[in-house]
Amino acid sequence: MSERYGIAGQQYFDNNGNPLSGGKLNFYETGTTTPKNTYTTSAESVANANPVVLDQYGRQGDIWFTGLAKVVLTD
């Protein structure tokens, strides 16, 4: 069963409180550096890029995956 990461439109900010435009959510298999596949739908039919790139306002799109994941936010 797919799990959603956060909510679509969740916004991230830098240390100065500005939207993290172009920030990246890097997904890995838990406890490893192996990239984990994520998807734009709960049916896992359309893959996201990895890393998932935040929009100009620092917002994420829909992110779904099965199981557990380690997520690293980078600018």
PDB file of C-alpha atoms in Angstrom:
ATOM      1  CA  MET A   1       0.000   0.000   0.000  1.00  0.00           C
ATOM      2  CA  SER A   2       1.337   3.420  -0.956  1.00  0.00           C
ATOM      3  CA  GLU A   3       2.080   6.041   1.649  1.00  0.00           C
ATOM      4  CA  ARG A   4       1.975   9.772   0.955  1.00  0.00           C
ATOM      5  CA  TYR A   5       4.955  11.904   1.935  1.00  0.00           C
ATOM      6  CA  GLY A   6       3.720  15.154   3.467  1.00  0.00           C
ATOM      7  CA  ILE A   7       0.954  16.888   1.578  1.00  0.00           C
ATOM      8  CA  ALA A   8       0.921  18.224  -1.954  1.00  0.00           C
ATOM      9  CA  GLY A   9       1.830  21.896  -1.747  1.00  0.00           C
ATOM     10  CA  GLN A  10       3.816  21.531   1.491  1.00  0.00           C
ATOM     11  CA  GLN A  11       6.261  24.429   1.564  1.00  0.00           C
ATOM     12  CA  TYR A  12       9.895  24.478   2.680  1.00  0.00           C
ATOM     13  CA  PHE A  13      12.005  27.488   3.667  1.00  0.00           C
ATOM     14  CA  ASP A  14      15.700  28.332   3.913  1.00  0.00           C
ATOM     15  CA  ASN A  15      17.379  29.534   7.116  1.00  0.00           C
ATOM     16  CA  ASN A  16      16.379  33.126   6.325  1.00  0.00           C
ATOM     17  CA  GLY A  17      12.686  32.261   6.055  1.00  0.00           C
ATOM     18  CA  ASN A  18      12.601  32.508   2.261  1.00  0.00           C
ATOM     19  CA  PRO A  19      10.888  29.821   0.145  1.00  0.00           C
ATOM     20  CA  LEU A  20      13.400  27.106  -0.789  1.00  0.00           C
ATOM     21  CA  SER A  21      13.005  27.588  -4.540  1.00  0.00           C
ATOM     22  CA  GLY A  22      14.602  24.669  -6.399  1.00  0.00           C
ATOM     23  CA  GLY A  23      15.279  22.762  -3.171  1.00  0.00           C
ATOM     24  CA  LYS A  24      15.486  18.989  -3.455  1.00  0.00           C
ATOM     25  CA  LEU A  25      13.890  16.128  -1.545  1.00  0.00           C
ATOM     26  CA  ASN A  26      16.235  13.157  -1.914  1.00  0.00           C
ATOM     27  CA  PHE A  27      14.623   9.770  -1.176  1.00  0.00           C
ATOM     28  CA  TYR A  28      16.653   6.732  -0.114  1.00  0.00           C
ATOM     29  CA  GLU A  29      15.953   3.215   1.053  1.00  0.00           C
ATOM     30  CA  THR A  30      16.060   3.424   4.848  1.00  0.00           C
ATOM     31  CA  GLY A  31      19.565   3.020   6.282  1.00  0.00           C
ATOM     32  CA  THR A  32      21.257   3.170   2.877  1.00  0.00           C
ATOM     33  CA  THR A  33      22.352   5.549   0.145  1.00  0.00           C
ATOM     34  CA  THR A  34      20.317   3.600  -2.425  1.00  0.00           C
ATOM     35  CA  PRO A  35      17.834   5.917  -4.173  1.00  0.00           C
ATOM     36  CA  LYS A  36      14.174   5.033  -3.565  1.00  0.00           C
ATOM     37  CA  ASN A  37      11.522   5.358  -6.251  1.00  0.00           C
ATOM     38  CA  THR A  38       8.638   7.721  -5.564  1.00  0.00           C
ATOM     39  CA  TYR A  39       5.542   8.411  -7.625  1.00  0.00           C
ATOM     40  CA  THR A  40       3.035  11.173  -8.381  1.00  0.00           C
ATOM     41  CA  THR A  41       0.025   8.903  -7.769  1.00  0.00           C
ATOM     42  CA  SER A  42      -1.026   6.412  -5.112  1.00  0.00           C
ATOM     43  CA  ALA A  43      -1.247   3.783  -7.876  1.00  0.00           C
ATOM     44  CA  GLU A  44       2.530   4.296  -8.381  1.00  0.00           C
ATOM     45  CA  SER A  45       2.025   4.550 -12.125  1.00  0.00           C
ATOM     46  CA  VAL A  46       3.950   7.796 -12.791  1.00  0.00           C
ATOM     47  CA  ALA A  47       7.463   8.125 -11.370  1.00  0.00           C
ATOM     48  CA  ASN A  48       8.877  11.291  -9.811  1.00  0.00           C
ATOM     49  CA  ALA A  49      12.424  12.376 -10.522  1.00  0.00           C
ATOM     50  CA  ASN A  50      14.799  11.583  -7.662  1.00  0.00           C
ATOM     51  CA  PRO A  51      15.525  14.006  -6.196  1.00  0.00           C
ATOM     52  CA  VAL A  52      12.094  15.630  -6.254  1.00  0.00           C
ATOM     53  CA  VAL A  53      12.687  19.308  -7.068  1.00  0.00           C
ATOM     54  CA  LEU A  54      10.623  21.915  -5.208  1.00  0.00           C
ATOM     55  CA  ASP A  55       8.887  24.597  -7.277  1.00  0.00           C
ATOM     56  CA  GLN A  56       9.739  28.321  -7.273  1.00  0.00           C
ATOM     57  CA  TYR A  57       7.742  28.765  -4.063  1.00  0.00           C
ATOM     58  CA  GLY A  58       9.513  25.879  -2.285  1.00  0.00           C
ATOM     59  CA  ARG A  59       6.480  23.606  -2.594  1.00  0.00           C
ATOM     60  CA  GLN A  60       6.445  19.883  -3.275  1.00  0.00           C
ATOM     61  CA  GLY A  61       4.092  18.018  -5.582  1.00  0.00           C
ATOM     62  CA  ASP A  62       2.410  14.699  -4.797  1.00  0.00           C
ATOM     63  CA  ILE A  63       4.872  12.117  -3.494  1.00  0.00           C
ATOM     64  CA  TRP A  64       3.866   8.485  -2.897  1.00  0.00           C
ATOM     65  CA  PHE A  65       5.934   5.378  -2.153  1.00  0.00           C
ATOM     66  CA  THR A  66       5.677   1.940  -0.605  1.00  0.00           C
ATOM     67  CA  GLY A  67       7.411   1.067   2.668  1.00  0.00           C
ATOM     68  CA  LEU A  68       9.837   3.283   4.542  1.00  0.00           C
ATOM     69  CA  ALA A  69      12.208   5.936   3.241  1.00  0.00           C
ATOM     70  CA  LYS A  70      14.962   8.244   4.405  1.00  0.00           C
ATOM     71  CA  VAL A  71      14.401  11.772   3.095  1.00  0.00           C
ATOM     72  CA  VAL A  72      17.166  14.382   2.880  1.00  0.00           C
ATOM     73  CA  LEU A  73      16.273  18.007   2.085  1.00  0.00           C
ATOM     74  CA  THR A  74      19.002  19.900   0.240  1.00  0.00           C
ATOM     75  CA  ASP A  75      19.261  23.329  -1.329  1.00  0.00           C
TER      76      ASP A  75
END
